Amino acid sequence: MSRIIGIDLGTTNSCVAVLDGSSVEIVPSDLGGRTTPSIVAFAANGERVLGQVAKRQEVTNAANTISAVKRLMGRRYDSDEIQKIASFLTYAIVPSDNGDVRISVRDREYSPPEISAMLLQHLKLLAENHLGEPVTEAIVTVPAYFDDSQRQATKDAGRIAGLEIRRIINEPTAAALAYGLGKSERERIAIYDLGGGTFDISILELHQGVFEVVSTCGDSFLGGEDIDRAIVDWMVAGFRAETGIDLSADILARQRLKESAEKAKCELSFEPRARISLPFIASGPAGPRHLDRTLEREEFERLAAPLIERTTGFCHKAMEDAGLTPADIGKVILVGGQTRTPAVQRHVEAVFGQPPSLEVNPDEVVAVGAALQGGVLRGDLRDIVLLDVVPLSLGVETQGGLFTRVIEHNSTIPLRKKNIFTTVADHQTVVEVHVVQGERDLARHNRSLGKFELVGIQPAPRGVPQVEVAFDMDANGILSVSARDLLSGREQAVRITPSTGLGKDEIDRMVAEAREFGENDRKSRELTELRNRIQARAAVLVRSYLALGSLLDAADQKMLNEALRRARELGPEDGDAETLGELLDLVEAGASRLSEAVMSSPGEGQGGDPGGTEKPETGMRNLMKAALDDMEHT
Ligand code: ADP
Ligand code: MG
């Protein structure tokens, strides 16, 4: 049975972990890091780059670089959340036919799950390269606050990527699992997770392998990026005061400002001040202008304070929902890169009346927990139970546009709840039910998940038919609906029209495309590997050839010359599998000719020279042999 990898699919950074025996390993990124930026970029030639490589070219290719796509998952284009961030995005978004968000890049539109799928495919590949075996299954984490459409979108991303998401678990639950595994005493903990784009606070009870979320809340639009933006605004205002130039309209400048703001922020976690220096940021009537400022930690904390302060209310609400006070919380665990800021740590201490625990790695703990859950599903880890909760109440729209709750938030999942529906008119055979998720009293203020119709109801006077509708929430926090006509006992047909999300046809098309792209990716990787191998072998061979080529006859010299010339001139895009294969054969044939010539030339086999003095050519020959051996291993 192949392994189930754990993926923390973050807004800003993603991390992959895998259970190996009894310990969890972090899968290295392609450039050797332990996390991978959640960024996909599209080059002019249609090529895609991901992760760290995509982040590096972000400034120069801003409009085609998609970052923080998680913020768009399962959202409607005209929702408040999207409108709020639309102007900060460096790439274009447009509405789809059904009102979802689409990302418009180069001459194509992509749905957020498609972009997420590209990230998942990349992470899957990293894991496969690391493990040396295929990976087909994963546990993926999402913020506890993700609603049904956002979870559904995450699942769609997995399907498109050809990765079966065995379970979606909440990030804080994963963190608690990683923290609490093997601890036997009963403990009540708070997980304070401030990442790049989301804030989550959850209270859990840990007891002998049971990890029970008792309450959770947060803000899916609050994180480190908002702090970066506050620094950018500070820089823009300062620059305007100094030069009269407004940098905010210039996308390239904004992108550079954003990059340096984040860098300064991270430095300020360890240093009292950070210097921000951006030469040639603008040009004015007086020629090029440079931005050069120092941000003191005090000033930085003043800028970040209102954002950090916004986490307070959520912390209190989580405790209130759990019926607890700060004194009841045994430990506060910090998760997310942004919790490295000392002001955040001081704030947490003020809210909970105790310094937060620093015993887990805030960047990796969520992926570690996901990998552990993978171990649980495979049966490698036993006696562990995760009890997640419904993040937002679910219900239906009733008379007058009211929201009637069927499943209360913070109920433990999986669960099933039933409600009876009836008709409002005589002989009505169809009832429309509008499913809504949220905490507001009016349905239209909440998230519309979809509408379904109960059809084929037996004609009867109004109020007489009784249709029992069951809401099933699975362990992933995803809802499905079924219905039964109580009078006839028949299963009632339910026709759901999701108000957001991808249709089956769309997903099928995306799956096919992703597979094809994955196939192309694999092919182009194979070609690259072939080119690398040719060049590595040629590089070794050329040294030996220069020293000993004269031992070859004219025809072989010509062959080797030709092979080495072709290898030297090989460009990164040159050749198909066949010509590259031929060239590799040619280089190898040349190498073995040279090897044979060396072995059969006089002087070979005189290693045991009685005089102990080695002739110069023999020394050269040994060197040559070592080089050829070396080549065998490249
Ligand atoms: P996400 O869960 O959203 O993917 P992460 O947990 O990776 O996010 O956190 C990313 C955020 O943490 C970014 O805003 C980044 O700037 C911030 N961050 C990373 N390291 C530090 C640091 N040393 N000091 C302050 N903030 C940091
Ligand atoms: Mg995170």
Short mmCIF file of N, CA and C in Angstrom, two decimals, residues 241-401:
data_model
loop_
_atom_site.label_atom_id
_atom_site.label_comp_id
_atom_site.label_asym_id
_atom_site.label_seq_id
_atom_site.Cartn_x
_atom_site.Cartn_y
_atom_site.Cartn_z
N ALA A 241 5.13 61.99 0.24
CA ALA A 241 5.42 63.21 0.99
C ALA A 241 6.78 63.78 0.56
N GLU A 242 7.70 62.88 0.27
CA GLU A 242 9.05 63.31 -0.03
C GLU A 242 9.21 63.79 -1.48
N THR A 243 8.52 63.10 -2.40
CA THR A 243 8.77 63.37 -3.82
C THR A 243 7.55 63.83 -4.60
N GLY A 244 6.38 63.68 -4.00
CA GLY A 244 5.15 64.00 -4.73
C GLY A 244 4.75 62.92 -5.71
N ILE A 245 5.50 61.81 -5.75
CA ILE A 245 5.18 60.74 -6.69
C ILE A 245 4.35 59.65 -6.01
N ASP A 246 3.27 59.24 -6.70
CA ASP A 246 2.42 58.18 -6.16
C ASP A 246 2.84 56.84 -6.76
N LEU A 247 3.38 55.99 -5.91
CA LEU A 247 3.87 54.70 -6.39
C LEU A 247 2.76 53.66 -6.52
N SER A 248 1.60 53.96 -5.90
CA SER A 248 0.61 52.89 -5.76
C SER A 248 -0.01 52.48 -7.09
N ALA A 249 0.07 53.37 -8.09
CA ALA A 249 -0.56 53.02 -9.37
C ALA A 249 0.34 52.15 -10.24
N ASP A 250 1.61 52.10 -9.89
CA ASP A 250 2.58 51.39 -10.71
C ASP A 250 2.71 49.95 -10.23
N ILE A 251 2.19 49.02 -11.03
CA ILE A 251 2.14 47.61 -10.60
C ILE A 251 3.53 47.06 -10.27
N LEU A 252 4.49 47.38 -11.13
CA LEU A 252 5.83 46.85 -10.92
C LEU A 252 6.42 47.40 -9.62
N ALA A 253 6.20 48.70 -9.40
CA ALA A 253 6.71 49.31 -8.17
C ALA A 253 6.03 48.67 -6.96
N ARG A 254 4.72 48.48 -7.05
CA ARG A 254 3.97 47.89 -5.93
C ARG A 254 4.53 46.53 -5.57
N GLN A 255 4.83 45.78 -6.63
CA GLN A 255 5.31 44.44 -6.42
C GLN A 255 6.68 44.46 -5.71
N ARG A 256 7.51 45.40 -6.11
CA ARG A 256 8.82 45.52 -5.45
C ARG A 256 8.65 45.99 -4.02
N LEU A 257 7.69 46.90 -3.82
CA LEU A 257 7.43 47.40 -2.46
C LEU A 257 6.96 46.25 -1.57
N LYS A 258 6.08 45.44 -2.12
CA LYS A 258 5.50 44.33 -1.37
C LYS A 258 6.59 43.35 -0.95
N GLU A 259 7.46 43.05 -1.90
CA GLU A 259 8.54 42.12 -1.62
C GLU A 259 9.45 42.64 -0.51
N SER A 260 9.79 43.94 -0.62
CA SER A 260 10.71 44.47 0.38
C SER A 260 10.00 44.67 1.72
N ALA A 261 8.69 44.92 1.69
CA ALA A 261 7.95 45.07 2.94
C ALA A 261 7.98 43.75 3.70
N GLU A 262 7.76 42.65 2.99
CA GLU A 262 7.74 41.35 3.67
C GLU A 262 9.12 41.03 4.24
N LYS A 263 10.13 41.37 3.46
CA LYS A 263 11.49 41.09 3.91
C LYS A 263 11.79 41.88 5.18
N ALA A 264 11.40 43.16 5.17
CA ALA A 264 11.65 44.00 6.35
C ALA A 264 10.90 43.45 7.55
N LYS A 265 9.65 43.05 7.33
CA LYS A 265 8.83 42.52 8.42
C LYS A 265 9.50 41.30 9.05
N CYS A 266 10.00 40.40 8.22
CA CYS A 266 10.64 39.19 8.75
C CYS A 266 11.91 39.55 9.52
N GLU A 267 12.66 40.51 8.99
CA GLU A 267 13.87 40.95 9.70
C GLU A 267 13.53 41.51 11.07
N LEU A 268 12.41 42.26 11.12
CA LEU A 268 12.03 42.91 12.37
C LEU A 268 11.62 41.91 13.46
N SER A 269 11.49 40.64 13.10
CA SER A 269 11.23 39.63 14.13
C SER A 269 12.49 39.39 14.95
N PHE A 270 13.62 39.75 14.36
CA PHE A 270 14.88 39.47 15.05
C PHE A 270 15.74 40.71 15.28
N GLU A 271 15.49 41.77 14.52
CA GLU A 271 16.31 42.97 14.60
C GLU A 271 15.46 44.16 15.04
N PRO A 272 16.10 45.16 15.66
CA PRO A 272 15.33 46.34 16.11
C PRO A 272 14.92 47.25 14.96
N ARG A 273 15.60 47.18 13.84
CA ARG A 273 15.22 48.02 12.70
C ARG A 273 15.58 47.31 11.40
N ALA A 274 14.89 47.73 10.32
CA ALA A 274 15.18 47.12 9.01
C ALA A 274 15.32 48.22 7.98
N ARG A 275 16.32 48.08 7.13
CA ARG A 275 16.52 49.09 6.09
C ARG A 275 15.84 48.63 4.81
N ILE A 276 15.10 49.54 4.21
CA ILE A 276 14.42 49.22 2.95
C ILE A 276 15.03 50.09 1.88
N SER A 277 15.63 49.45 0.89
CA SER A 277 16.32 50.22 -0.13
C SER A 277 15.87 49.76 -1.51
N LEU A 278 15.22 50.65 -2.25
CA LEU A 278 14.72 50.29 -3.58
C LEU A 278 15.21 51.31 -4.61
N PRO A 279 16.36 51.04 -5.21
CA PRO A 279 16.87 51.99 -6.19
C PRO A 279 15.98 52.05 -7.43
N PHE A 280 15.93 53.18 -8.06
CA PHE A 280 15.18 53.38 -9.32
C PHE A 280 13.72 52.95 -9.21
N ILE A 281 13.08 53.28 -8.11
CA ILE A 281 11.70 52.84 -7.93
C ILE A 281 10.76 53.67 -8.80
N ALA A 282 11.17 54.88 -9.13
CA ALA A 282 10.32 55.73 -9.98
C ALA A 282 11.22 56.73 -10.71
N SER A 283 10.62 57.39 -11.69
CA SER A 283 11.40 58.48 -12.25
C SER A 283 10.53 59.73 -12.28
N GLY A 284 11.10 60.80 -11.82
CA GLY A 284 10.37 62.07 -11.75
C GLY A 284 11.01 63.05 -12.71
N PRO A 285 10.54 64.29 -12.67
CA PRO A 285 11.11 65.32 -13.55
C PRO A 285 12.61 65.48 -13.31
N ALA A 286 13.04 65.19 -12.08
CA ALA A 286 14.46 65.36 -11.76
C ALA A 286 15.27 64.09 -12.00
N GLY A 287 14.68 63.15 -12.77
CA GLY A 287 15.42 61.92 -13.06
C GLY A 287 14.99 60.77 -12.16
N PRO A 288 15.76 59.68 -12.14
CA PRO A 288 15.36 58.51 -11.37
C PRO A 288 15.31 58.80 -9.87
N ARG A 289 14.33 58.19 -9.20
CA ARG A 289 14.21 58.38 -7.75
C ARG A 289 14.40 57.04 -7.05
N HIS A 290 15.03 57.11 -5.90
CA HIS A 290 15.27 55.89 -5.12
C HIS A 290 14.52 55.97 -3.81
N LEU A 291 14.13 54.80 -3.32
CA LEU A 291 13.48 54.78 -2.01
C LEU A 291 14.47 54.17 -1.03
N ASP A 292 14.75 54.88 0.03
CA ASP A 292 15.69 54.37 1.01
C ASP A 292 15.22 54.80 2.39
N ARG A 293 14.66 53.86 3.14
CA ARG A 293 14.13 54.22 4.46
C ARG A 293 14.47 53.15 5.47
N THR A 294 14.42 53.55 6.71
CA THR A 294 14.62 52.58 7.78
C THR A 294 13.33 52.45 8.56
N LEU A 295 12.90 51.22 8.76
CA LEU A 295 11.68 51.00 9.54
C LEU A 295 12.09 50.50 10.92
N GLU A 296 11.77 51.32 11.93
CA GLU A 296 12.07 50.93 13.31
C GLU A 296 11.01 49.94 13.77
N ARG A 297 11.41 49.06 14.65
CA ARG A 297 10.45 48.06 15.13
C ARG A 297 9.23 48.72 15.77
N GLU A 298 9.48 49.81 16.48
CA GLU A 298 8.39 50.51 17.16
C GLU A 298 7.34 51.00 16.15
N GLU A 299 7.84 51.60 15.08
CA GLU A 299 6.97 52.10 14.03
C GLU A 299 6.22 50.94 13.38
N PHE A 300 6.94 49.87 13.11
CA PHE A 300 6.34 48.68 12.52
C PHE A 300 5.20 48.15 13.40
N GLU A 301 5.45 48.12 14.70
CA GLU A 301 4.43 47.58 15.60
C GLU A 301 3.20 48.47 15.63
N ARG A 302 3.44 49.78 15.45
CA ARG A 302 2.31 50.70 15.40
C ARG A 302 1.46 50.41 14.15
N LEU A 303 2.13 50.12 13.03
CA LEU A 303 1.42 49.82 11.78
C LEU A 303 0.65 48.49 11.87
N ALA A 304 1.28 47.52 12.53
CA ALA A 304 0.68 46.17 12.57
C ALA A 304 -0.37 46.03 13.66
N ALA A 305 -0.31 46.92 14.66
CA ALA A 305 -1.17 46.76 15.84
C ALA A 305 -2.65 46.57 15.52
N PRO A 306 -3.25 47.41 14.65
CA PRO A 306 -4.69 47.24 14.41
C PRO A 306 -5.02 45.87 13.83
N LEU A 307 -4.10 45.33 13.03
CA LEU A 307 -4.35 44.03 12.41
C LEU A 307 -4.21 42.92 13.44
N ILE A 308 -3.18 43.02 14.25
CA ILE A 308 -2.97 42.00 15.29
C ILE A 308 -4.15 42.05 16.27
N GLU A 309 -4.56 43.28 16.57
CA GLU A 309 -5.67 43.47 17.51
C GLU A 309 -6.95 42.80 17.01
N ARG A 310 -7.09 42.72 15.67
CA ARG A 310 -8.32 42.12 15.13
C ARG A 310 -8.46 40.65 15.49
N THR A 311 -7.39 40.01 15.97
CA THR A 311 -7.51 38.59 16.34
C THR A 311 -8.16 38.42 17.72
N THR A 312 -8.15 39.50 18.52
CA THR A 312 -8.62 39.39 19.91
C THR A 312 -10.05 38.89 20.01
N GLY A 313 -10.95 39.56 19.26
CA GLY A 313 -12.37 39.22 19.34
C GLY A 313 -12.61 37.75 19.03
N PHE A 314 -11.88 37.24 18.04
CA PHE A 314 -12.06 35.84 17.65
C PHE A 314 -11.61 34.90 18.79
N CYS A 315 -10.53 35.30 19.46
CA CYS A 315 -10.04 34.47 20.58
C CYS A 315 -11.10 34.41 21.68
N HIS A 316 -11.66 35.58 22.00
CA HIS A 316 -12.69 35.60 23.04
C HIS A 316 -13.91 34.79 22.63
N LYS A 317 -14.28 34.93 21.34
CA LYS A 317 -15.47 34.22 20.88
C LYS A 317 -15.25 32.71 20.96
N ALA A 318 -14.06 32.25 20.57
CA ALA A 318 -13.77 30.82 20.62
C ALA A 318 -13.88 30.30 22.06
N MET A 319 -13.35 31.09 23.01
CA MET A 319 -13.42 30.66 24.41
C MET A 319 -14.87 30.67 24.90
N GLU A 320 -15.58 31.72 24.52
CA GLU A 320 -16.98 31.85 24.92
C GLU A 320 -17.80 30.66 24.39
N ASP A 321 -17.61 30.35 23.09
CA ASP A 321 -18.33 29.22 22.49
C ASP A 321 -18.04 27.92 23.21
N ALA A 322 -16.83 27.80 23.74
CA ALA A 322 -16.45 26.57 24.43
C ALA A 322 -16.82 26.64 25.90
N GLY A 323 -17.37 27.77 26.33
CA GLY A 323 -17.73 27.94 27.74
C GLY A 323 -16.51 28.01 28.64
N LEU A 324 -15.45 28.63 28.13
CA LEU A 324 -14.20 28.67 28.88
C LEU A 324 -13.70 30.09 29.07
N THR A 325 -12.79 30.25 30.03
CA THR A 325 -12.10 31.52 30.20
C THR A 325 -10.61 31.25 29.98
N PRO A 326 -9.82 32.32 29.85
CA PRO A 326 -8.38 32.09 29.61
C PRO A 326 -7.75 31.17 30.64
N ALA A 327 -8.23 31.23 31.88
CA ALA A 327 -7.63 30.41 32.93
C ALA A 327 -7.81 28.91 32.67
N ASP A 328 -8.82 28.57 31.84
CA ASP A 328 -9.08 27.14 31.55
C ASP A 328 -8.16 26.58 30.47
N ILE A 329 -7.45 27.46 29.78
CA ILE A 329 -6.60 27.01 28.67
C ILE A 329 -5.22 26.62 29.20
N GLY A 330 -4.86 25.37 28.98
CA GLY A 330 -3.58 24.87 29.51
C GLY A 330 -2.39 25.38 28.73
N LYS A 331 -2.56 25.50 27.42
CA LYS A 331 -1.42 25.90 26.61
C LYS A 331 -1.90 26.57 25.33
N VAL A 332 -1.14 27.55 24.86
CA VAL A 332 -1.46 28.18 23.58
C VAL A 332 -0.32 27.84 22.61
N ILE A 333 -0.71 27.22 21.50
CA ILE A 333 0.29 26.81 20.50
C ILE A 333 0.24 27.79 19.34
N LEU A 334 1.40 28.25 18.92
CA LEU A 334 1.46 29.19 17.79
C LEU A 334 1.71 28.44 16.49
N VAL A 335 0.94 28.79 15.48
CA VAL A 335 1.09 28.19 14.15
C VAL A 335 1.11 29.33 13.13
N GLY A 336 1.82 29.14 12.01
CA GLY A 336 1.84 30.15 10.95
C GLY A 336 3.05 31.06 11.09
N GLY A 337 3.66 31.38 9.95
CA GLY A 337 4.90 32.16 9.93
C GLY A 337 4.76 33.51 10.61
N GLN A 338 3.55 34.10 10.54
CA GLN A 338 3.38 35.44 11.07
C GLN A 338 3.47 35.48 12.60
N THR A 339 3.35 34.31 13.25
CA THR A 339 3.44 34.32 14.72
C THR A 339 4.89 34.48 15.18
N ARG A 340 5.83 34.58 14.22
CA ARG A 340 7.23 34.83 14.61
C ARG A 340 7.43 36.29 15.02
N THR A 341 6.49 37.15 14.65
CA THR A 341 6.59 38.56 15.04
C THR A 341 6.41 38.69 16.55
N PRO A 342 7.40 39.28 17.23
CA PRO A 342 7.30 39.36 18.70
C PRO A 342 6.02 40.05 19.18
N ALA A 343 5.56 41.07 18.45
CA ALA A 343 4.35 41.77 18.89
C ALA A 343 3.15 40.83 18.88
N VAL A 344 3.13 39.87 17.96
CA VAL A 344 2.03 38.89 17.93
C VAL A 344 2.11 38.02 19.17
N GLN A 345 3.33 37.60 19.50
CA GLN A 345 3.50 36.73 20.68
C GLN A 345 3.09 37.47 21.96
N ARG A 346 3.45 38.74 22.05
CA ARG A 346 3.06 39.52 23.23
C ARG A 346 1.55 39.67 23.30
N HIS A 347 0.94 39.84 22.11
CA HIS A 347 -0.51 40.00 22.07
C HIS A 347 -1.21 38.72 22.55
N VAL A 348 -0.71 37.59 22.09
CA VAL A 348 -1.29 36.31 22.51
C VAL A 348 -1.17 36.16 24.02
N GLU A 349 -0.03 36.57 24.54
CA GLU A 349 0.18 36.48 25.99
C GLU A 349 -0.82 37.35 26.74
N ALA A 350 -1.08 38.54 26.19
CA ALA A 350 -2.03 39.44 26.85
C ALA A 350 -3.44 38.85 26.82
N VAL A 351 -3.83 38.25 25.70
CA VAL A 351 -5.19 37.72 25.58
C VAL A 351 -5.40 36.49 26.46
N PHE A 352 -4.41 35.59 26.49
CA PHE A 352 -4.60 34.33 27.21
C PHE A 352 -3.97 34.32 28.61
N GLY A 353 -3.29 35.43 28.96
CA GLY A 353 -2.72 35.50 30.30
C GLY A 353 -1.59 34.51 30.53
N GLN A 354 -0.96 34.06 29.46
CA GLN A 354 0.20 33.17 29.61
C GLN A 354 1.04 33.25 28.34
N PRO A 355 2.35 33.10 28.47
CA PRO A 355 3.16 33.14 27.25
C PRO A 355 2.86 31.93 26.38
N PRO A 356 2.80 32.11 25.06
CA PRO A 356 2.50 30.97 24.19
C PRO A 356 3.65 29.96 24.19
N SER A 357 3.29 28.73 23.90
CA SER A 357 4.30 27.67 23.82
C SER A 357 5.03 27.77 22.49
N LEU A 358 6.32 27.57 22.52
CA LEU A 358 7.09 27.66 21.27
C LEU A 358 7.65 26.29 20.90
N GLU A 359 6.97 25.23 21.36
CA GLU A 359 7.59 23.92 21.17
C GLU A 359 7.36 23.27 19.81
N VAL A 360 6.52 23.84 18.97
CA VAL A 360 6.38 23.25 17.63
C VAL A 360 6.90 24.23 16.58
N ASN A 361 7.27 23.71 15.42
CA ASN A 361 7.71 24.56 14.32
C ASN A 361 6.47 25.11 13.61
N PRO A 362 6.26 26.43 13.67
CA PRO A 362 5.00 26.99 13.16
C PRO A 362 4.79 26.80 11.66
N ASP A 363 5.87 26.56 10.91
CA ASP A 363 5.74 26.39 9.46
C ASP A 363 5.40 24.96 9.06
N GLU A 364 5.73 24.01 9.92
CA GLU A 364 5.66 22.61 9.51
C GLU A 364 4.62 21.79 10.25
N VAL A 365 4.17 22.31 11.40
CA VAL A 365 3.36 21.48 12.28
C VAL A 365 2.06 20.99 11.63
N VAL A 366 1.48 21.81 10.76
CA VAL A 366 0.21 21.43 10.13
C VAL A 366 0.43 20.25 9.15
N ALA A 367 1.49 20.34 8.36
CA ALA A 367 1.79 19.24 7.42
C ALA A 367 2.13 17.97 8.20
N VAL A 368 2.84 18.13 9.30
CA VAL A 368 3.19 16.96 10.12
C VAL A 368 1.91 16.27 10.62
N GLY A 369 0.97 17.09 11.09
CA GLY A 369 -0.30 16.54 11.57
C GLY A 369 -1.06 15.83 10.46
N ALA A 370 -1.02 16.41 9.25
CA ALA A 370 -1.71 15.79 8.11
C ALA A 370 -1.06 14.44 7.79
N ALA A 371 0.28 14.38 7.85
CA ALA A 371 0.97 13.11 7.58
C ALA A 371 0.59 12.07 8.63
N LEU A 372 0.47 12.52 9.88
CA LEU A 372 0.07 11.59 10.95
C LEU A 372 -1.34 11.05 10.68
N GLN A 373 -2.22 11.93 10.23
CA GLN A 373 -3.57 11.48 9.92
C GLN A 373 -3.55 10.48 8.77
N GLY A 374 -2.62 10.67 7.82
CA GLY A 374 -2.43 9.69 6.75
C GLY A 374 -2.08 8.34 7.35
N GLY A 375 -1.22 8.36 8.37
CA GLY A 375 -0.83 7.14 9.06
C GLY A 375 -2.00 6.49 9.77
N VAL A 376 -2.89 7.33 10.31
CA VAL A 376 -4.07 6.80 10.99
C VAL A 376 -4.96 6.07 9.97
N LEU A 377 -5.19 6.69 8.80
CA LEU A 377 -6.07 6.08 7.80
C LEU A 377 -5.48 4.78 7.25
N ARG A 378 -4.17 4.70 7.19
CA ARG A 378 -3.54 3.48 6.69
C ARG A 378 -3.45 2.40 7.77
N GLY A 379 -3.73 2.80 9.01
CA GLY A 379 -3.64 1.84 10.10
C GLY A 379 -2.25 1.75 10.70
N ASP A 380 -1.33 2.66 10.29
CA ASP A 380 0.01 2.64 10.88
C ASP A 380 0.00 3.21 12.29
N LEU A 381 -0.93 4.12 12.52
CA LEU A 381 -1.06 4.69 13.86
C LEU A 381 -2.43 4.31 14.38
N ARG A 382 -2.47 3.87 15.61
CA ARG A 382 -3.74 3.40 16.15
C ARG A 382 -4.18 4.24 17.34
N ASP A 383 -5.44 4.03 17.69
CA ASP A 383 -6.00 4.67 18.89
C ASP A 383 -5.94 6.18 18.84
N ILE A 384 -6.16 6.71 17.65
CA ILE A 384 -6.22 8.17 17.53
C ILE A 384 -7.55 8.52 16.88
N VAL A 385 -8.25 9.44 17.48
CA VAL A 385 -9.55 9.85 16.93
C VAL A 385 -9.55 11.36 16.80
N LEU A 386 -9.86 11.84 15.61
CA LEU A 386 -9.99 13.28 15.42
C LEU A 386 -11.47 13.63 15.40
N LEU A 387 -11.85 14.54 16.25
CA LEU A 387 -13.25 14.96 16.23
C LEU A 387 -13.30 16.42 15.80
N ASP A 388 -13.55 16.63 14.52
CA ASP A 388 -13.65 17.99 14.00
C ASP A 388 -15.08 18.50 14.15
N VAL A 389 -15.22 19.79 13.91
CA VAL A 389 -16.55 20.37 14.06
C VAL A 389 -16.97 21.12 12.81
N VAL A 390 -18.28 21.38 12.72
CA VAL A 390 -18.82 22.19 11.63
C VAL A 390 -18.42 23.64 11.88
N PRO A 391 -17.75 24.28 10.94
CA PRO A 391 -17.27 25.62 11.22
C PRO A 391 -18.37 26.68 11.21
N LEU A 392 -19.38 26.50 10.33
CA LEU A 392 -20.44 27.50 10.21
C LEU A 392 -21.78 26.77 10.12
N SER A 393 -22.79 27.32 10.76
CA SER A 393 -24.09 26.66 10.77
C SER A 393 -24.62 26.45 9.35
N LEU A 394 -25.38 25.36 9.21
CA LEU A 394 -25.99 25.05 7.92
C LEU A 394 -27.49 25.02 8.09
N GLY A 395 -28.20 25.50 7.09
CA GLY A 395 -29.65 25.46 7.20
C GLY A 395 -30.30 25.83 5.89
N VAL A 396 -31.55 26.23 5.99
CA VAL A 396 -32.29 26.53 4.77
C VAL A 396 -32.96 27.89 4.88
N GLU A 397 -33.28 28.44 3.73
CA GLU A 397 -34.01 29.70 3.71
C GLU A 397 -35.48 29.38 3.90
N THR A 398 -36.12 30.07 4.82
CA THR A 398 -37.55 29.82 5.04
C THR A 398 -38.31 31.13 4.81
N GLN A 399 -39.63 31.02 4.93
CA GLN A 399 -40.55 32.14 4.70
C GLN A 399 -39.95 33.49 5.10
N GLY A 400 -40.04 34.44 4.20
CA GLY A 400 -39.58 35.80 4.52
C GLY A 400 -38.07 35.94 4.45
N GLY A 401 -37.40 34.98 3.83
CA GLY A 401 -35.95 35.11 3.67
C GLY A 401 -35.16 34.83 4.93
#
